[in-house]
Coordinates of C-alpha atoms and ligand atoms in Angstrom, one line a residue:
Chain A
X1 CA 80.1 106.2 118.5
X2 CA 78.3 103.7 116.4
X3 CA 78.9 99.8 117.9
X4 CA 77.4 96.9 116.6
X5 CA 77.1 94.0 119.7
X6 CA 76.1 90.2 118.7
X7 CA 73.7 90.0 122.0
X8 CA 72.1 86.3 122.5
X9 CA 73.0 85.6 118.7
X10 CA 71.7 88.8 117.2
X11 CA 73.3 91.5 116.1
X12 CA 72.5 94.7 117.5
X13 CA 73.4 98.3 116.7
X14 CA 73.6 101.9 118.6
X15 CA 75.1 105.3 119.0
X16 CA 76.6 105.3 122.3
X17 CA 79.1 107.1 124.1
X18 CA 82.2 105.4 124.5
X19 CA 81.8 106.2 128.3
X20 CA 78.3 103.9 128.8
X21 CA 79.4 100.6 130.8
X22 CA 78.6 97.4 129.3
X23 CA 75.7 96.8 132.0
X24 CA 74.0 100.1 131.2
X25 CA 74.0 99.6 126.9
X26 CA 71.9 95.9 127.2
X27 CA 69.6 96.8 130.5
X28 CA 69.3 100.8 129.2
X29 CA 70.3 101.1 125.6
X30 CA 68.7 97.2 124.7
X31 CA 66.3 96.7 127.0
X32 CA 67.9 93.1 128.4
X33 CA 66.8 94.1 132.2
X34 CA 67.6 90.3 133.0
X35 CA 71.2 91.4 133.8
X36 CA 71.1 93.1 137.4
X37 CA 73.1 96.0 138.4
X38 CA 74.5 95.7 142.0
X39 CA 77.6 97.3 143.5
X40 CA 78.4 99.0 140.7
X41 CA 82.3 98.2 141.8
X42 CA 83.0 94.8 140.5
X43 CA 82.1 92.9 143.7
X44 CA 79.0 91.7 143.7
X45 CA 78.5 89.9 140.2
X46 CA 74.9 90.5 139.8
X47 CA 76.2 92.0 136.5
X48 CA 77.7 88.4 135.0
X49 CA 77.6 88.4 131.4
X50 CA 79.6 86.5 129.1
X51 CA 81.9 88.3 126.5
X52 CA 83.5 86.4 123.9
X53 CA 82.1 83.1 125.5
X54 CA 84.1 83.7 129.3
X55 CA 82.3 85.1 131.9
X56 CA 82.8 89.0 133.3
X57 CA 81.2 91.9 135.5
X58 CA 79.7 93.9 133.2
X59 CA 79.3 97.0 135.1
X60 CA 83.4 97.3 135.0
X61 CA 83.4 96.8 130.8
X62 CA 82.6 99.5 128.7
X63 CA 80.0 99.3 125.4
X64 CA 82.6 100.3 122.9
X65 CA 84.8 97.5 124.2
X66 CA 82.0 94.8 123.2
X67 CA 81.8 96.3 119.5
X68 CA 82.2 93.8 116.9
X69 CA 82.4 91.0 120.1
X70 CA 79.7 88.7 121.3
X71 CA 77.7 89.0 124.3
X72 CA 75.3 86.3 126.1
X73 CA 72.6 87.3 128.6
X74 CA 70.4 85.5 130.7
X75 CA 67.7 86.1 128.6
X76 CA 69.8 84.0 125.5
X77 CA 69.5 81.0 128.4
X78 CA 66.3 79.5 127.5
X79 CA 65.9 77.4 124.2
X80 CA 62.7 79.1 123.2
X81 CA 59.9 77.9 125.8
X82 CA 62.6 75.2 127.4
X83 CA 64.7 76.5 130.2
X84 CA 68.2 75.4 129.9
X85 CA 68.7 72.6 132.7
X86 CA 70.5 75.5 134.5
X87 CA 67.5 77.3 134.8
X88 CA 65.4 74.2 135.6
X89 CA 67.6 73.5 138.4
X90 CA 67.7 77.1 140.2
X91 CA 63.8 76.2 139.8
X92 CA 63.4 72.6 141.1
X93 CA 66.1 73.3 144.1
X94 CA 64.6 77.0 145.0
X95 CA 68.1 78.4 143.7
X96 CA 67.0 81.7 144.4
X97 CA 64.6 83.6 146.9
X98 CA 64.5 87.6 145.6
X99 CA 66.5 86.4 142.5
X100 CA 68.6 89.3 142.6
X101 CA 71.8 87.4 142.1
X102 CA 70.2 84.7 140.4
X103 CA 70.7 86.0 136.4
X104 CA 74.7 86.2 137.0
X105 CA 74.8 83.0 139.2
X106 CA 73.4 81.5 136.5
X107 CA 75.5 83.0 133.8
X108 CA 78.4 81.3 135.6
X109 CA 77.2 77.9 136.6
X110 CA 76.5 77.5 132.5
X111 CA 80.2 78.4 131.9
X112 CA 81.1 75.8 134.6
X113 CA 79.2 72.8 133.6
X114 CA 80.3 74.0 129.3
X115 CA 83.7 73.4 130.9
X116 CA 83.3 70.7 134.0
X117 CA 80.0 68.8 133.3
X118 CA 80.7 67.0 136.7
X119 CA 81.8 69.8 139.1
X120 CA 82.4 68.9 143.0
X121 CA 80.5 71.2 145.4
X122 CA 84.2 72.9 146.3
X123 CA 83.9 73.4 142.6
X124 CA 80.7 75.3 142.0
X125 CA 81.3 77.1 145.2
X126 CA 85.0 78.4 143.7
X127 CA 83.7 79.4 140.6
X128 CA 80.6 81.2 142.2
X129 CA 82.9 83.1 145.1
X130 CA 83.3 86.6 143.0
X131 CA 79.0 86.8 143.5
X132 CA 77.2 87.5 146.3
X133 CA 73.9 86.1 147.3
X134 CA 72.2 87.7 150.4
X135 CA 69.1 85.5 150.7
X136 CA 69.7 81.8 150.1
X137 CA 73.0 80.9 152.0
X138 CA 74.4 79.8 148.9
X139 CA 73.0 75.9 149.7
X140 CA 70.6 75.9 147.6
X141 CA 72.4 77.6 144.6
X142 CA 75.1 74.9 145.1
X143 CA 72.3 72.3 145.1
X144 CA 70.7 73.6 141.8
X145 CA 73.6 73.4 140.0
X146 CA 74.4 70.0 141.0
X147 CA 70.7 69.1 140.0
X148 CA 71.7 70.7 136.5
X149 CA 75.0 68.6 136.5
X150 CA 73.6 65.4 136.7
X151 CA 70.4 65.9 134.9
X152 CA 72.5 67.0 132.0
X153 CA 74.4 64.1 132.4
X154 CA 71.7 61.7 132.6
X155 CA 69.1 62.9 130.8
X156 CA 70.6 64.9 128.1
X157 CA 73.9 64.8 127.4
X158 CA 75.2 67.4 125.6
Chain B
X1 CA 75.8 105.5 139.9
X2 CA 79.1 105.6 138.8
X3 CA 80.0 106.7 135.4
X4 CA 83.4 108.1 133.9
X5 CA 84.2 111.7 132.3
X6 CA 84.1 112.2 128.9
X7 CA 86.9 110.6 126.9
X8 CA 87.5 109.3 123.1
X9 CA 87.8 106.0 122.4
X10 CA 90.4 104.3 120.5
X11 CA 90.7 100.9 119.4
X12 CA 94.2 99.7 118.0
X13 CA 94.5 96.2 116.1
X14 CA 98.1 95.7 116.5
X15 CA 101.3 97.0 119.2
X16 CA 102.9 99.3 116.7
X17 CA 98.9 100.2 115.8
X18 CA 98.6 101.1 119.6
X19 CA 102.1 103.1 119.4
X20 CA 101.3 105.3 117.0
X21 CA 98.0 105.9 118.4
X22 CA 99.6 106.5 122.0
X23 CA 101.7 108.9 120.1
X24 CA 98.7 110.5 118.8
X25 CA 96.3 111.4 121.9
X26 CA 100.2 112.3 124.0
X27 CA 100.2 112.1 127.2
X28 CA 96.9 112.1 128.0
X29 CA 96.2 109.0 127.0
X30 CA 96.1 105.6 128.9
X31 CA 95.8 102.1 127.7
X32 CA 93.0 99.9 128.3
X33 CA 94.0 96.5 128.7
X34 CA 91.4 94.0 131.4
X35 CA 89.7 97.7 132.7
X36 CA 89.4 96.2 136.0
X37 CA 91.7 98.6 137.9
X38 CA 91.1 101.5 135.1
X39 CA 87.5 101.6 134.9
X40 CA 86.6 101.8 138.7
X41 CA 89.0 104.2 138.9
X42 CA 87.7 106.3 136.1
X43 CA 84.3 105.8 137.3
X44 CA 85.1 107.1 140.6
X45 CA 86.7 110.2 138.3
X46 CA 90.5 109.1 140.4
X47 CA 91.5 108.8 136.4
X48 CA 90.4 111.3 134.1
X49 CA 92.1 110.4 130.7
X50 CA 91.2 112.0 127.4
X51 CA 91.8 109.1 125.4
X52 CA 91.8 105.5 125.9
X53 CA 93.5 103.2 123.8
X54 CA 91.9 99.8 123.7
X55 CA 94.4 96.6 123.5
X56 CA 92.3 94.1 124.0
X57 CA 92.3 92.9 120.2
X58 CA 95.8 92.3 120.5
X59 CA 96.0 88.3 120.6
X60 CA 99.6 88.8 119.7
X61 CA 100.3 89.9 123.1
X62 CA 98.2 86.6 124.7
X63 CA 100.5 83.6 125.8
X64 CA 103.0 82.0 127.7
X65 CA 105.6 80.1 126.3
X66 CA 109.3 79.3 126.6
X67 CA 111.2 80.8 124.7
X68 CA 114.8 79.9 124.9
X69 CA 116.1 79.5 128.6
X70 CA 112.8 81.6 129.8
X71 CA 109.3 81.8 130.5
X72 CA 107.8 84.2 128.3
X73 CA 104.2 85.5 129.6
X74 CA 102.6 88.1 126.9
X75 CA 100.9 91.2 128.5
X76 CA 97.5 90.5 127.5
X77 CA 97.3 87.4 129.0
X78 CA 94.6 87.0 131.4
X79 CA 94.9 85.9 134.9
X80 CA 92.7 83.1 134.3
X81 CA 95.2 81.8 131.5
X82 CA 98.7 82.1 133.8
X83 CA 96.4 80.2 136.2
X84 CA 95.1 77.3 133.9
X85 CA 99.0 77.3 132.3
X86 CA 100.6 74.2 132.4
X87 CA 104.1 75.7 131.3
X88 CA 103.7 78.0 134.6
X89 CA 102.8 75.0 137.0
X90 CA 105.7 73.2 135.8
X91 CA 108.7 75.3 136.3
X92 CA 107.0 78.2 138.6
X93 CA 104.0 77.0 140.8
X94 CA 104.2 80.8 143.0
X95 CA 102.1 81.6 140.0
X96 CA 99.5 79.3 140.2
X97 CA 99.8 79.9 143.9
X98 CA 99.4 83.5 143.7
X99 CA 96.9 83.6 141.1
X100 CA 94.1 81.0 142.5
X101 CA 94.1 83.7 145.3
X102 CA 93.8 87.1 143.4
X103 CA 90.3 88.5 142.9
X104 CA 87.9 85.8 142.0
X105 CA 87.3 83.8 139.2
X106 CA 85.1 86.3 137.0
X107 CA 87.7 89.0 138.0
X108 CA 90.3 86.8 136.9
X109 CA 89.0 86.0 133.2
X110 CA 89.4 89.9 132.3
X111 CA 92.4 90.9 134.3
X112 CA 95.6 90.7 132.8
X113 CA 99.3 90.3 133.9
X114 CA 100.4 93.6 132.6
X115 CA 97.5 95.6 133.4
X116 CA 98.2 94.6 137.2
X117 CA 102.2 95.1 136.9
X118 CA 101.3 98.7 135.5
X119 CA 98.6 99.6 137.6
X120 CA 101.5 99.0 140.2
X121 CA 99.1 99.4 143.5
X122 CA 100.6 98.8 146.2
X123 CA 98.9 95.4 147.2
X124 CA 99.0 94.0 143.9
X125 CA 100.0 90.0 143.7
X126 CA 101.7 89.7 140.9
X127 CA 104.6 92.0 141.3
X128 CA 105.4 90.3 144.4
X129 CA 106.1 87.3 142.5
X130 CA 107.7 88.5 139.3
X131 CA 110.0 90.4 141.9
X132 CA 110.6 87.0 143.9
X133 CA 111.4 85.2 141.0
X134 CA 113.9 87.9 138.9
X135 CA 111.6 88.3 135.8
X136 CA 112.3 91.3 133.7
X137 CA 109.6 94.0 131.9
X138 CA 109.5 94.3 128.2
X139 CA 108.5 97.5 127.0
X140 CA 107.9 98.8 123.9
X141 CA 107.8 102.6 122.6
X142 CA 108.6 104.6 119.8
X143 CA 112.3 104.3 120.1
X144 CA 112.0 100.5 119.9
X145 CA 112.3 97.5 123.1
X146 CA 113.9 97.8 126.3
X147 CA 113.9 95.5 129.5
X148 CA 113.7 96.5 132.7
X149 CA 114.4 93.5 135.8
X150 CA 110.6 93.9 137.8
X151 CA 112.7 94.8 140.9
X152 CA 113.1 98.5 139.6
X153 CA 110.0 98.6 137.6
X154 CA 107.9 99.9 140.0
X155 CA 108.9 103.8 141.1
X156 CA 106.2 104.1 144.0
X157 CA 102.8 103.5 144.5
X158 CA 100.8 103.6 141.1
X159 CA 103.9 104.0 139.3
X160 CA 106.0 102.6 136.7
X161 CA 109.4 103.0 134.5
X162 CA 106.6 102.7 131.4
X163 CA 106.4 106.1 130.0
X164 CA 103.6 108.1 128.2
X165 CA 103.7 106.3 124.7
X166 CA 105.1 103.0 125.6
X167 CA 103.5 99.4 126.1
X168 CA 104.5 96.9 128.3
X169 CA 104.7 93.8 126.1
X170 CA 105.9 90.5 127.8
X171 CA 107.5 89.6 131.3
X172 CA 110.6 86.9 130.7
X173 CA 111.2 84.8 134.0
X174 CA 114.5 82.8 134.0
X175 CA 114.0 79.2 133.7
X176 CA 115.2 77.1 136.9
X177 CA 118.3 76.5 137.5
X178 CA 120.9 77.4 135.2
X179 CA 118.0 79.3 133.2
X180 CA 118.9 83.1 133.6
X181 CA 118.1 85.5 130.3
X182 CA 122.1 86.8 130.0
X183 CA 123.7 84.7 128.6
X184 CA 127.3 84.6 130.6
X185 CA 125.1 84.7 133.8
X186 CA 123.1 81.6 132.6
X187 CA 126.4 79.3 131.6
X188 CA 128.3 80.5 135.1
X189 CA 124.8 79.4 136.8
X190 CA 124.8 76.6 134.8
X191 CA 128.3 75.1 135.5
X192 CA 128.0 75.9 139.3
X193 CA 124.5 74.2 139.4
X194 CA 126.2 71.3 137.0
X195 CA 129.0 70.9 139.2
X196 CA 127.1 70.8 142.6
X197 CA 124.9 68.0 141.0
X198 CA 127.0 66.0 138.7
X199 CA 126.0 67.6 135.7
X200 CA 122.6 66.3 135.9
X201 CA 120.7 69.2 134.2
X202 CA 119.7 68.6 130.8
X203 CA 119.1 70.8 127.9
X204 CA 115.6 70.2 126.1
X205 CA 113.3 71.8 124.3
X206 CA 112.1 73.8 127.2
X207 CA 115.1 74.8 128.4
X208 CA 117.2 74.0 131.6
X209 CA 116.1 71.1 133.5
X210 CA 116.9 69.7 137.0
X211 CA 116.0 69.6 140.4
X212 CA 117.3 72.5 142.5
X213 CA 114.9 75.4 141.5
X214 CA 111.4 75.6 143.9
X215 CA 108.9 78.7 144.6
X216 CA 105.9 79.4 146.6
X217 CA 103.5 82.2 147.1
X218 CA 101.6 82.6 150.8
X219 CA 98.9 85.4 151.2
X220 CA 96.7 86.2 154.3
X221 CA 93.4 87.7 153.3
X222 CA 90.4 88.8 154.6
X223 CA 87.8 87.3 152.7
X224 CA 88.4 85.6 149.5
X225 CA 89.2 86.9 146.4
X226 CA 89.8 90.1 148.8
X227 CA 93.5 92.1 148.4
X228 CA 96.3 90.9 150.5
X229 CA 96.9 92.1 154.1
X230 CA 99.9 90.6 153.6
X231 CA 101.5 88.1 151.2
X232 CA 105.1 86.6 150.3
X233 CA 106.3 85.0 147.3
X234 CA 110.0 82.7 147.7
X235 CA 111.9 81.2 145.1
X236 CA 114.7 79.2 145.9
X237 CA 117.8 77.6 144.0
X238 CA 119.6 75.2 145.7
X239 CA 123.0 73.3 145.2
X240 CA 123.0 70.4 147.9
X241 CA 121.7 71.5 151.0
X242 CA 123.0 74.8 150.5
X243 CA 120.9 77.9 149.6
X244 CA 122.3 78.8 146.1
X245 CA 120.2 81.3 145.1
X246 CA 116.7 82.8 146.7
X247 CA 114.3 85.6 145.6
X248 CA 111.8 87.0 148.2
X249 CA 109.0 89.0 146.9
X250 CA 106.6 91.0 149.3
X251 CA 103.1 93.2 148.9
X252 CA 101.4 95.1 151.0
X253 CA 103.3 95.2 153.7
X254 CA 105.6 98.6 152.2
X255 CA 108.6 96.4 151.0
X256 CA 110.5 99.2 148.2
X257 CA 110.0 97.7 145.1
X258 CA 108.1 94.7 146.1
X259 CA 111.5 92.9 147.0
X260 CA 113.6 92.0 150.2
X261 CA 117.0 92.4 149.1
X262 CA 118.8 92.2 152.7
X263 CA 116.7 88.7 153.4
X264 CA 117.9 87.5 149.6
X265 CA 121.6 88.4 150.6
X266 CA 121.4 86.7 154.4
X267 CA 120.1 83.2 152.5
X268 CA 122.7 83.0 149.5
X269 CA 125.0 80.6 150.6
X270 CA 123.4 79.3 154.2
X271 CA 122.2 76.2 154.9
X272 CA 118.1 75.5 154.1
X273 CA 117.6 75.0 157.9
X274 CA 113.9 76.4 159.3
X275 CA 116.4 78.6 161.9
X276 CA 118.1 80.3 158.3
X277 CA 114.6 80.3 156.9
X278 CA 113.0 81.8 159.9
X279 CA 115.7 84.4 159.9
X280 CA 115.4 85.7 156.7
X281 CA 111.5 85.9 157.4
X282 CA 112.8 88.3 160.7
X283 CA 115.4 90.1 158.2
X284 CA 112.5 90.8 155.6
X285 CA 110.1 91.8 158.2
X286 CA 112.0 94.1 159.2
X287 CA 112.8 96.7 156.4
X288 CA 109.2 96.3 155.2
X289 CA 107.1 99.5 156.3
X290 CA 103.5 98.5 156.1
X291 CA 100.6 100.8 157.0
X292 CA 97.7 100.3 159.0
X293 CA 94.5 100.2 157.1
X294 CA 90.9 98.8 157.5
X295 CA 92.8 95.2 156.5
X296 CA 95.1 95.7 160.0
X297 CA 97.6 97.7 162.0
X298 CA 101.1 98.1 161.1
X299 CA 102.4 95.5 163.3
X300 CA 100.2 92.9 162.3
X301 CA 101.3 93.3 158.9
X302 CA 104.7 93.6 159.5
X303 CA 104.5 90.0 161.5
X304 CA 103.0 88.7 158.6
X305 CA 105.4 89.8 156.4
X306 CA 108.1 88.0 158.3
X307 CA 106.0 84.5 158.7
X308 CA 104.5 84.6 155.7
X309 CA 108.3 85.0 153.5
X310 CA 109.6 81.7 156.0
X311 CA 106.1 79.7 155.3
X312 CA 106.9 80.8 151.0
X313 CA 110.4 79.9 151.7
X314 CA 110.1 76.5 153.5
X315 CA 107.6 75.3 150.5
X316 CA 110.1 76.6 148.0
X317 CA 112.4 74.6 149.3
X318 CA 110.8 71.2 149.8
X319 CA 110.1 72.1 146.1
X320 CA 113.3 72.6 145.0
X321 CA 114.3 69.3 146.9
X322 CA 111.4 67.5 144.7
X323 CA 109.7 66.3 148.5
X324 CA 106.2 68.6 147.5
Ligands
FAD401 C1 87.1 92.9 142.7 C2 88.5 93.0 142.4 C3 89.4 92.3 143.2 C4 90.8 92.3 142.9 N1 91.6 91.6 143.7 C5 92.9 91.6 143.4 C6 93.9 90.9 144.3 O1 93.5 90.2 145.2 N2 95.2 90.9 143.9 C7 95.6 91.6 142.8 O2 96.8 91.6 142.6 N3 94.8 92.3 142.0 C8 93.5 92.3 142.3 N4 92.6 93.0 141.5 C9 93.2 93.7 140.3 C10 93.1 92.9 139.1 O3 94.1 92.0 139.1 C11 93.2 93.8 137.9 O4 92.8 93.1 136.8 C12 94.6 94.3 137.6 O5 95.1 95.1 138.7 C13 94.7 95.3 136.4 O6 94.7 94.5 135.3 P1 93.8 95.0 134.0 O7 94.2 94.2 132.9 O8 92.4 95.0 134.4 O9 94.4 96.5 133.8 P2 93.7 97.9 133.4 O10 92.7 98.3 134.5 O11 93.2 97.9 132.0 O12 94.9 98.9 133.5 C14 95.6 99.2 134.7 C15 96.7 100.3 134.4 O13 97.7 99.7 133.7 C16 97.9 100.4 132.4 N5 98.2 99.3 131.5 C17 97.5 98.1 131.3 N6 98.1 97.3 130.4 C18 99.2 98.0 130.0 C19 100.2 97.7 129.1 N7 100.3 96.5 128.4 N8 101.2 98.6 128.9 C20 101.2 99.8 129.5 N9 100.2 100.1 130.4 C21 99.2 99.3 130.6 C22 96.6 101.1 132.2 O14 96.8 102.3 131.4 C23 96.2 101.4 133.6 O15 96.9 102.6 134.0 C24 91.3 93.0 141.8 C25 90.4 93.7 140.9 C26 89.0 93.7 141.2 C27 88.1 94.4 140.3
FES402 S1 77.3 95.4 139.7 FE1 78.9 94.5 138.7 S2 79.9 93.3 140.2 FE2 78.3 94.4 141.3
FES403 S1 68.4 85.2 145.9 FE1 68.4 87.1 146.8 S2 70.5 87.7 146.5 FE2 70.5 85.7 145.9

């Protein structure tokens, strides 16, 4: 089945079969490796992509189901050579140690600040609490996307 | 890695679109509405349909409004959406309750309210708490709409009154207190609610006002965003100090069509004491059959089921007497 996908703002086309899971068509089909694939069972949230501008598990959405929708990536993140202030932050407050979780921790802590540009540490850890992280505790992902917060706040208010 | 059989994929761009596509593939087809019950279980081949038919275009069937005397919550509307709805915090807080605790957020942005009522598993939240409150099913087929109350929607684990070929469109909930969808039932309720108060209720734009109506949802998991060992949604109705009217809703715990009838019956009419309130938690309790599973043994769950419908019900009611 022919489905055309606007990934990261560009609109991309493939045969697949309607069976291939969301996760599969942009790591596999598109070569986007930057999502991860974990659990495979909608638990882990390594897979966080957004669709339609809300975050979701992409391993438990199917291809066909993104046709003619839009899809962001961590890889549609960066403006160009500058890292969004997300991705300065996971940086600056060693957000991540193997960085397996880090693309759809990420994915979700831009949705958060889009919608709560201030958000308490109760806050970031609520909207992180569908994704695991095995390495870091959590601390310092919580810290990174405070350092985001307020540098967006401070330094470039959006 | 996990991937589903073969199977043909249909997308429909309106309900009577989806219909006649449902028609189409027979019974071998199944809706797609969030995926997030349906996919795992087609990935781990538990579901083998030939034919899915894809709803999620349908913004007609995304909202929640009033509409006359009644909450009216479209299908297709996303847990997220019930949770962030102002309309639902303001006449039924068991919803925002129950939601901030099912799945997690990510979960919750895809998942919808009539994908869970229809997946119908046994632990889900939400039919606990359509069944506490007395909201009614709206389903749609070939033949045209029918409405079935929640608390005989569910015919046994994973499944429903909705039949091959027919949607579930929109869950009405009766707006506290003298808000109840038929119409003879709604003025009697009225009146008795009008004369117990001094006809303070008011009629507005969104329907029957007053204090007197209060609801709660309590849930004991394991982790968060985990399924219930237990939980208990409560709504309560009262005139004075006396129970008027109380809905108990249960999950997991093996309560027949999410609902504890016997518990409902003991409180209409009793004084909102914590001794009636703890005995109607001990009545409910005890016609639930849970089963033991890695979330606990039987009789765990079936204590829980007996606290957790007197903590619901003690919140309802300091709800319903405007003190939380
Ligand atoms: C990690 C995880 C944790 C979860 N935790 C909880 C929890 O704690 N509590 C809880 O209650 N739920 C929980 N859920 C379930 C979640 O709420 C699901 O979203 C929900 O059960 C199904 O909704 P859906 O829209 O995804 O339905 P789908 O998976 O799309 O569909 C489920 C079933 O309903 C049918 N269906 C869907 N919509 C309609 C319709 N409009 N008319 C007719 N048939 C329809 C489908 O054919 C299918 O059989 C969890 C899910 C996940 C993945
Ligand atoms: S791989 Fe999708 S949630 Fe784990
Ligand atoms: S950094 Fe290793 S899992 Fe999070």
């Amino acid at each position: 089945m022919k489905i055309t996908v606007t990934v990261n703002g560009d609109e991309r086309t493939a045969d697949v079969e309607p069976r291939l899971l969301l996760v599969h068509f942009l790591r596999d089909t598109l070569g986007l490796t930057g999502t991860h694939w974990g659990c495979d069972t909608s638990n882990c949230g390594v897979c966080v992509v957004w669709l339609d501008g809300k975050p979701v598990k992409s391993c438990t959405v199917l291809a066909v189901m993104a046709d003619g929708h839009t899809v962001r990536t961590v890889e549609g993140l960066a403006d160009g050579a500058t890292l969004d202030p997300v991705q300065q932050g996971f940086v600056r407050c060693h957000g991540l140690q193997c960085g397996f979780c880090t693309p759809g921790m990420m994915m979700t802590a831009r949705w958060l600040l889009d919608h709560n540009p201030d958000p308490s540490e109760d806050e970031i850890r609520e909207a992180i609490s569908g994704q695991a992280c095995r390495c870091t505790g959590y601390e310092n992902i919580v810290r990174s996307v405070r350092w985001a917060a307020s540098h967006e706040r401070e330094v470039a208010p959006r | 890695m996990q991937v589903p059989a073969h199977f043909e994929y249909e997308r429909a761009t309106s309900v009577d679109h989806a219909l006649a596509l449902l028609a189409k593939w027979g019974s071998e087809a199944r809706v797609v509405a969030g995926g997030h019950s349906l996919i795992p279980m087609m990935k781990l081949r538990l579901a083998r349909p030939e034919a899915l038919v894809d709803i999620n275009d349908l913004e007609e069937l995304a909202y929640v409004r009033l509409d006359g005397d009644a909450l009216a919550v479209g299908a297709m509307t996303r847990h997220a959406d019930l949770l962030a709805s102002p309309l639902v915090g303001e006449h039924y807080p068991i919803f925002h309750e129950a939601e901030r605790v099912i799945a997690d957020p990510v979960v919750r942005n895809r998942g919808t309210v009539g994908g869970s009522l229809c997946q119908a598993d046994p632990s889900e939240d939400l039919s606990a708490a359509f069944a506490a409150v007395g909201a009614a099913a709206v389903i749609r087929g070939p033949d045209g709409t029918r409405q079935v109350p929640v608390r005989e929607f569910h015919t046994g684990p994973y499944e429903t009154v909705v039949a091959p070929g027919e949607l579930l469109v929109e869950v009405v909930v009766p707006v506290r207190p003298g808000g109840w969808r038929d119409p003879v039932q709604g003025a009697q309720r009225r009146d008795r609610f009008e004369a117990a108060t001094g006809g303070i209720s008011e009629r507005s734009e969104r329907g029957w006002q007053g204090p007197g109506g209060g609801s709660a949802y309590e849930k004991v998991e394991r982790r968060v965003g985990d399924w219930a060992v237990a939980a208990a949604g409560a709504a309560v109705w009262l005139d004075g100090d006396t129970i008027g009217d109380a809905g108990i809703g249960l999950t997991a715990v093996g309560a027949a069509h999410f609902h504890a009838p016997e518990a409902e019956r003991f409180l209409r009419g009793s004084p909102a004491t914590d001794a009636v309130l703890a005995e109607a938690g001990r009545i409910a309790a005890e016609h639930c059959e849970p089963v033991a599973d890695q979330r606990g043994p039987a009789d765990y769950k079936k204590h829980l089921a007996g606290e957790l419908t007197t903590r619901a019900l003690a919140r309802a009611v300091k709800r319903a007497r405007g003190e939380a």
